[in-house]
Tab-separated table of C-alpha atoms and ligand atoms in Angstrom:
chain	number	residue	atom	x	y	z
M	68	MET	CA	-11.728	-18.501	11.131
M	69	THR	CA	-12.978	-15.647	12.962
M	70	ARG	CA	-16.392	-14.373	11.704
M	71	PHE	CA	-16.655	-10.560	11.534
M	72	PRO	CA	-19.851	-8.567	11.452
M	73	PRO	CA	-20.792	-8.046	7.820
M	74	LEU	CA	-20.313	-4.547	6.263
M	75	ASP	CA	-22.587	-3.333	3.752
M	76	LEU	CA	-21.012	-1.057	1.323
M	77	THR	CA	-23.790	0.574	-0.199
M	78	GLY	CA	-23.647	4.084	1.231
M	79	ALA	CA	-20.668	3.334	3.292
M	80	CYS	CA	-18.008	5.468	3.787
M	81	VAL	CA	-14.392	4.093	2.510
M	82	ALA	CA	-11.334	6.223	2.915
M	83	ILE	CA	-8.391	5.381	0.834
M	84	THR	CA	-4.959	6.996	1.076
M	85	GLY	CA	-2.957	7.672	-2.013
M	86	GLY	CA	-6.176	7.568	-4.015
M	87	ALA	CA	-5.283	9.927	-6.795
M	88	GLN	CA	-3.520	7.615	-9.162
M	89	GLY	CA	-2.251	4.025	-9.569
M	90	ILE	CA	-3.804	1.261	-7.264
M	91	GLY	CA	-5.523	3.678	-4.948
M	92	ARG	CA	-7.331	5.293	-7.893
M	93	ALA	CA	-8.328	1.948	-9.223
M	94	THR	CA	-9.654	1.002	-5.724
M	95	ALA	CA	-11.413	4.029	-5.277
M	96	GLY	CA	-13.371	3.499	-8.642
M	97	ALA	CA	-13.907	-0.217	-7.570
M	98	PHE	CA	-15.535	0.923	-4.198
M	99	ALA	CA	-17.472	3.793	-5.921
M	100	ARG	CA	-19.005	1.232	-8.456
M	101	ARG	CA	-20.247	-0.824	-5.564
M	102	GLY	CA	-22.202	2.068	-4.278
M	103	ALA	CA	-19.625	3.141	-1.538
M	104	ARG	CA	-18.844	6.804	-0.661
M	105	VAL	CA	-15.426	7.154	-1.250
M	106	ALA	CA	-13.028	9.691	0.365
M	107	ILE	CA	-9.662	10.130	-1.624
M	108	GLY	CA	-6.809	11.430	0.282
M	109	ASP	CA	-3.538	12.112	-1.408
M	110	LEU	CA	-0.419	14.460	-1.206
M	111	ASP	CA	-1.411	15.584	-4.689
M	112	PHE	CA	-4.349	17.245	-3.932
M	113	ASP	CA	-5.001	18.595	-7.507
M	114	LEU	CA	-4.785	15.187	-8.956
M	115	ALA	CA	-7.017	13.947	-6.186
M	116	LYS	CA	-9.846	16.452	-7.110
M	117	GLU	CA	-9.533	15.432	-10.830
M	118	THR	CA	-9.939	11.674	-9.844
M	119	ALA	CA	-12.872	12.214	-7.419
M	120	ALA	CA	-14.539	14.370	-10.096
M	121	GLU	CA	-14.229	11.411	-12.448
M	122	LEU	CA	-14.960	8.438	-10.344
M	123	GLY	CA	-17.374	10.126	-7.731
M	124	GLY	CA	-16.467	10.742	-4.098
M	125	THR	CA	-14.577	13.620	-2.439
M	126	ALA	CA	-10.870	14.621	-2.650
M	127	HIS	CA	-8.951	15.522	0.442
M	128	ARG	CA	-5.585	16.875	1.113
M	129	LEU	CA	-3.480	14.387	2.869
M	130	ASP	CA	0.077	13.410	3.994
M	131	VAL	CA	-0.197	10.043	5.514
M	132	GLY	CA	3.210	10.696	7.451
M	133	ASP	CA	1.752	13.552	9.302
M	134	PRO	CA	-0.739	12.343	12.093
M	135	GLU	CA	-2.549	15.572	12.286
M	136	SER	CA	-3.141	15.602	8.431
M	137	PHE	CA	-4.371	12.090	8.768
M	138	ARG	CA	-6.689	13.070	11.566
M	139	VAL	CA	-8.122	16.143	9.330
M	140	PHE	CA	-8.500	13.766	6.568
M	141	LEU	CA	-10.562	11.209	8.410
M	142	ALA	CA	-12.464	13.905	10.095
M	143	GLU	CA	-13.487	15.554	6.651
M	144	ALA	CA	-14.359	12.058	5.143
M	145	ALA	CA	-16.503	11.362	8.077
M	146	ALA	CA	-18.381	14.726	7.768
M	147	ALA	CA	-18.914	14.161	4.169
M	148	HIS	CA	-19.794	10.601	4.085
M	149	GLY	CA	-20.334	9.276	7.779
M	150	GLU	CA	-17.818	7.338	10.045
M	151	PRO	CA	-15.344	5.374	7.663
M	152	ALA	CA	-16.468	1.609	7.551
M	153	VAL	CA	-13.290	0.600	5.585
M	154	LEU	CA	-9.987	2.431	5.564
M	155	VAL	CA	-7.535	1.453	2.743
M	156	ASN	CA	-4.169	2.204	3.849
M	157	ASN	CA	-2.647	2.423	0.119
M	158	ALA	CA	-0.227	5.413	-0.008
M	159	GLY	CA	3.296	4.344	-0.429
M	160	ILE	CA	6.540	5.241	-2.100
M	161	MET	CA	9.473	3.122	-3.641
M	162	PRO	CA	12.722	4.907	-4.340
M	163	ASN	CA	15.127	2.173	-5.486
M	164	GLY	CA	18.890	1.992	-5.540
M	165	GLY	CA	21.809	0.535	-3.490
M	166	PHE	CA	21.260	0.376	0.208
M	167	LEU	CA	24.529	2.671	0.785
M	168	ASP	CA	23.329	4.860	-2.154
M	169	LEU	CA	19.951	6.002	-0.649
M	170	ASP	CA	20.161	9.006	1.422
M	171	GLU	CA	19.183	9.317	5.049
M	172	ARG	CA	16.225	11.768	4.072
M	173	THR	CA	15.010	9.111	1.525
M	174	ASN	CA	15.277	6.267	4.021
M	175	ARG	CA	13.306	8.145	6.581
M	176	LEU	CA	10.644	9.317	4.094
M	177	MET	CA	10.232	5.668	3.249
M	178	ILE	CA	9.590	4.645	6.661
M	179	GLU	CA	7.254	7.668	7.494
M	180	VAL	CA	5.135	7.006	4.539
M	181	ASN	CA	5.007	3.396	4.142
M	182	LEU	CA	5.151	2.249	7.762
M	183	PHE	CA	4.159	5.240	9.884
M	184	GLY	CA	1.562	6.346	7.333
M	185	VAL	CA	-0.356	2.828	7.889
M	186	VAL	CA	0.357	3.253	11.900
M	187	HIS	CA	-1.202	6.692	11.974
M	188	GLY	CA	-4.283	5.516	10.142
M	189	MET	CA	-5.014	2.522	12.073
M	190	ARG	CA	-4.415	4.338	15.324
M	191	LEU	CA	-6.992	7.147	14.300
M	192	VAL	CA	-9.673	4.697	12.717
M	193	LEU	CA	-9.544	1.899	15.188
M	194	PRO	CA	-11.049	3.535	18.272
M	195	GLY	CA	-14.215	4.384	16.376
M	196	MET	CA	-14.470	0.973	14.571
M	197	LEU	CA	-14.129	-0.761	17.946
M	198	ALA	CA	-16.677	1.339	19.546
M	199	ARG	CA	-19.092	0.417	16.824
M	200	GLY	CA	-18.011	-3.235	16.979
M	201	ARG	CA	-17.517	-3.558	13.184
M	202	GLY	CA	-15.002	-2.209	10.511
M	203	HIS	CA	-12.298	-3.320	8.152
M	204	ILE	CA	-8.730	-2.042	7.368
M	205	VAL	CA	-6.755	-3.084	4.466
M	206	ASN	CA	-3.161	-2.463	4.312
M	207	VAL	CA	-1.509	-2.591	0.997
M	208	ALA	CA	1.829	-3.783	1.633
M	209	SER	CA	3.691	-5.603	-1.069
M	210	LEU	CA	5.263	-9.060	-1.831
M	211	ALA	CA	8.587	-6.976	-1.201
M	212	GLY	CA	7.284	-7.614	2.429
M	213	LYS	CA	7.994	-11.330	1.960
M	214	PHE	CA	10.595	-11.437	-0.696
M	215	PRO	CA	14.028	-9.715	-0.308
M	216	VAL	CA	15.105	-7.737	-3.474
M	217	PRO	CA	18.586	-6.172	-3.877
M	218	GLY	CA	18.025	-2.363	-4.581
M	219	LEU	CA	14.946	-2.262	-2.415
M	220	ALA	CA	16.230	-2.825	1.017
M	221	MET	CA	14.621	-0.034	2.692
M	222	TYR	CA	11.283	-0.610	0.918
M	223	ASN	CA	11.604	-4.358	1.881
M	224	ALA	CA	11.992	-3.408	5.362
M	225	SER	CA	9.022	-0.860	5.472
M	226	LYS	CA	6.811	-3.422	3.824
M	227	PHE	CA	7.958	-6.417	6.092
M	228	ALA	CA	7.047	-4.084	8.938
M	229	VAL	CA	3.588	-3.619	7.604
M	230	VAL	CA	2.988	-7.154	7.080
M	231	LEU	CA	3.887	-8.159	10.593
M	232	LEU	CA	2.090	-5.054	12.126
M	233	SER	CA	-1.034	-6.025	10.150
M	234	ALA	CA	-0.943	-9.653	11.370
M	235	ALA	CA	-0.286	-8.693	15.059
M	236	THR	CA	-2.984	-6.026	15.057
M	237	ARG	CA	-5.390	-8.471	13.308
M	238	ARG	CA	-5.039	-11.131	16.247
M	239	GLU	CA	-5.422	-8.262	18.857
M	240	TYR	CA	-8.654	-6.879	17.348
M	241	ALA	CA	-10.337	-9.800	15.667
M	242	ALA	CA	-12.756	-10.876	18.718
M	243	ARG	CA	-13.893	-7.124	18.635
M	244	GLY	CA	-15.552	-7.274	15.249
M	245	VAL	CA	-12.627	-5.246	13.423
M	246	SER	CA	-10.830	-7.224	10.641
M	247	ILE	CA	-7.424	-6.053	9.082
M	248	SER	CA	-6.171	-7.607	5.688
M	249	THR	CA	-2.874	-7.220	4.129
M	250	VAL	CA	-2.783	-7.194	0.388
M	251	LEU	CA	0.568	-8.052	-1.275
M	252	PRO	CA	0.825	-7.026	-4.755
M	253	SER	CA	3.746	-8.170	-7.176
M	254	ALA	CA	4.794	-5.563	-9.584
M	255	VAL	CA	1.893	-3.393	-10.660
M	256	ASP	CA	1.787	-1.316	-13.743
M	257	THR	CA	1.870	2.371	-11.996
M	258	GLY	CA	4.157	5.223	-11.880
M	259	LEU	CA	5.682	3.730	-8.613
M	260	SER	CA	7.386	0.905	-10.485
M	261	ALA	CA	7.752	2.511	-13.861
M	262	GLY	CA	11.010	1.832	-15.636
M	263	LEU	CA	11.883	-1.300	-13.311
M	264	ASP	CA	12.256	-4.479	-15.060
M	265	MET	CA	11.361	-7.269	-12.614
M	266	LYS	CA	10.907	-9.973	-14.853
M	267	PRO	CA	10.064	-12.912	-14.308
M	268	ILE	CA	7.899	-11.314	-11.415
M	269	PRO	CA	4.510	-10.599	-13.290
M	270	LYS	CA	3.489	-7.046	-13.508
M	271	VAL	CA	-0.490	-6.915	-13.108
M	272	GLN	CA	-2.749	-4.026	-13.396
M	273	PRO	CA	-3.917	-1.416	-10.801
M	274	ALA	CA	-7.604	-2.991	-11.301
M	275	ASP	CA	-6.345	-6.676	-10.369
M	276	ILE	CA	-5.331	-5.141	-6.869
M	277	ALA	CA	-8.450	-3.302	-6.601
M	278	ARG	CA	-10.539	-6.233	-7.090
M	279	ALA	CA	-8.298	-7.952	-4.170
M	280	VAL	CA	-8.917	-5.011	-1.818
M	281	LEU	CA	-12.690	-4.961	-2.636
M	282	GLY	CA	-12.817	-8.748	-2.204
M	283	SER	CA	-11.229	-8.618	1.169
M	284	VAL	CA	-14.473	-6.791	2.581
M	285	ARG	CA	-16.306	-10.091	2.051
M	286	SER	CA	-13.588	-12.718	2.629
M	287	ARG	CA	-11.730	-10.686	5.456
M	288	ARG	CA	-8.745	-12.965	4.605
M	289	ALA	CA	-5.654	-12.302	6.452
M	290	GLU	CA	-3.096	-11.827	3.456
M	291	ILE	CA	-4.144	-11.668	-0.106
M	292	ALA	CA	-1.271	-11.953	-2.655
M	293	VAL	CA	-1.793	-10.821	-6.289
M	294	PRO	CA	-1.375	-12.924	-8.266
M	295	GLY	CA	-2.000	-15.747	-5.586
M	296	TYR	CA	0.831	-18.053	-6.936
M	297	VAL	CA	3.515	-15.337	-6.451
M	298	GLY	CA	2.696	-15.575	-2.763
M	299	GLY	CA	3.094	-19.312	-2.986
M	300	LEU	CA	6.558	-18.597	-4.792
M	301	ALA	CA	7.573	-16.277	-1.919
M	302	ALA	CA	6.704	-18.917	0.765
M	303	LEU	CA	8.718	-21.455	-1.256
M	304	ALA	CA	11.801	-19.193	-1.616
M	305	ALA	CA	11.706	-18.499	2.220
M	306	ILE	CA	12.299	-22.525	2.700
M	307	THR	CA	14.743	-22.968	-0.075
M	308	PRO	CA	18.392	-23.341	0.789
M	309	GLU	CA	20.366	-20.375	0.046
M	310	PRO	CA	22.869	-21.861	-2.533
M	311	LEU	CA	19.990	-23.226	-4.668
M	312	LEU	CA	17.960	-19.961	-4.182
M	313	ASN	CA	20.927	-17.888	-5.244
M	314	ALA	CA	21.499	-19.817	-8.334
M	315	VAL	CA	17.886	-19.259	-9.350
M	316	ARG	CA	18.164	-15.714	-8.511
M	317	ARG	CA	21.295	-15.308	-10.520
M	318	LEU	CA	19.345	-16.812	-13.426
M	319	MET	CA	16.619	-14.395	-12.925
M	320	ARG	CA	19.212	-11.528	-12.652
M	321	ASP	CA	17.663	-10.428	-9.379
M	322	ASP	CA	19.816	-7.215	-9.018
M	323	ARG	CA	18.041	-4.905	-11.467
M	324	ALA	CA	16.424	-2.687	-8.999
M	325	LEU	CA	20.048	-1.692	-7.905
M	326	ARG	CA	20.207	0.550	-11.179
M	327	PRO	CA	18.001	3.577	-10.653
M	328	ASP	CA	19.055	4.955	-14.150
M	329	SER	CA	16.236	4.605	-16.621
M	330	PRO	CA	14.415	7.704	-17.534
M	331	GLU	CA	11.145	6.560	-15.932
M	332	ARG	CA	12.872	5.947	-12.610
M	333	HIS	CA	14.497	9.671	-12.835
M	334	ALA	CA	10.793	10.785	-13.405
M	335	TYR	CA	9.486	8.808	-10.261
M	336	ARG	CA	12.189	10.264	-8.323
M	337	SER	CA	11.573	13.924	-9.515
M	338	ARG	CA	8.028	13.320	-8.531
M	339	LEU	CA	9.079	12.376	-4.858
M	340	ASP	CA	11.620	15.157	-4.607
M	341	ASP	CA	8.801	17.561	-5.570
M	342	GLN	CA	6.666	15.873	-2.711
M	343	GLU	CA	9.497	16.330	-0.175
M	344	THR	CA	10.072	20.260	-0.966
M	345	ARG	CA	6.291	20.740	-0.768
I	159	NAD	N1	3.118	-0.519	-8.209
I	159	NAD	C1	3.742	-1.620	-7.705
I	159	NAD	O1	4.516	-2.372	-8.500
I	159	NAD	C2	3.367	-2.083	-6.230
I	159	NAD	C3	3.785	-3.222	-5.972
I	159	NAD	C4	3.551	-3.701	-4.566
I	159	NAD	C5	3.161	-2.788	-3.752
I	159	NAD	N2	2.615	-1.464	-4.150
I	159	NAD	C6	2.076	-0.617	-3.074
I	159	NAD	O2	0.815	-0.186	-3.517
I	159	NAD	C7	0.513	1.358	-3.052
I	159	NAD	C8	0.322	2.112	-4.170
I	159	NAD	O3	1.293	2.258	-5.212
I	159	NAD	P1	1.066	2.411	-6.618
I	159	NAD	O4	1.854	1.785	-7.328
I	159	NAD	O5	-0.550	2.967	-6.936
I	159	NAD	O6	1.817	3.953	-6.592
I	159	NAD	P2	1.498	5.261	-7.435
I	159	NAD	O7	2.839	6.180	-7.185
I	159	NAD	O8	0.956	5.188	-8.672
I	159	NAD	O9	0.501	6.075	-6.489
I	159	NAD	C9	0.823	6.277	-5.187
I	159	NAD	C10	-0.230	7.623	-4.671
I	159	NAD	O10	0.102	7.754	-3.285
I	159	NAD	C11	0.390	9.065	-3.080
I	159	NAD	N3	1.127	9.416	-1.947
I	159	NAD	C12	2.455	9.275	-1.817
I	159	NAD	N4	2.973	9.753	-0.585
I	159	NAD	C13	2.070	10.213	-0.031
I	159	NAD	C14	1.668	10.691	1.385
I	159	NAD	N5	2.733	10.892	2.096
I	159	NAD	N6	0.425	10.976	1.651
I	159	NAD	C15	-0.517	10.796	0.787
I	159	NAD	N7	-0.628	10.186	-0.244
I	159	NAD	C16	0.886	9.945	-0.917
I	159	NAD	C17	0.890	9.606	-4.332
I	159	NAD	O11	0.660	11.124	-4.524
I	159	NAD	C18	0.262	8.982	-5.217
I	159	NAD	O12	-0.798	9.584	-5.764
I	159	NAD	C19	1.945	1.461	-2.319
I	159	NAD	O13	1.782	1.269	-0.931
I	159	NAD	C20	3.161	0.549	-3.007
I	159	NAD	O14	4.082	0.379	-2.137
I	159	NAD	C21	2.853	-1.195	-5.388
């Protein structure tokens, strides 16, 4: 395995996108408790300010889909805490529904936030990290980047893209001291997945993902599934003959993400609609 120059988190700048709530918030807390100086960027600036006030760190207005907004976020983070030693590309959205039922705008937003949000962050932070010969980027993808789910086709596509983007860039830059890890959560108990019954896929807590992100600074592992065994199941599913897989999936009733009709899903979609009209 490639050895990367170690990173001392004490006093180090860690920039986290989508850090106002959910997994990003838990991750910000975990890094802050380890002595890092945390810059929380989020589209919801008011909530980011509340989170930063509670956890420590600074709050920044950020739209990851806009490279100029991302540039300003990283410049503010560097001015407040020094050049980022770690960037956690966490911001993401997950509108669900049938492939033909999601509109063009929603599909584009998903690619802009989930994929280009990561691309912009990496392109902005990598030159400095490469010049310093050290740094770590964590891309929070999803097991949905490995395992197709009816009702999440565009989300699957966006996360699959992040998985390969991370794997290819990791190989490109490993010899220059900069690591790129991909964290692959199963379902996590946050607003993003509220109202979606994905059983028997286990629902873990944001703190479990935060632990994996923090742990990647030491392990620098390429891919970290949470929980780990679900990563193994996704790999097994990929080599299972389709008739057998279909039978198992029918038993699991794997079509539940096709129905965007629970009150929680409506609440999540309204939150995204508010973001789109800002
Ligand atoms: N919750 C799950 O079940 C789950 C599972 C696998 C992967 N993930 C991934 O984990 C990441 C975090 O998800 P979460 O569950 O914490 O979601 P969440 O909705 O709880 O939090 C996401 C945060 O990102 C912010 N955000 C959204 N669009 C943004 C943008 N354009 N620019 C900046 N900030 C933006 C939101 O305001 C919000 O604060 C996402 O990438 C998601 O795809 C989540």
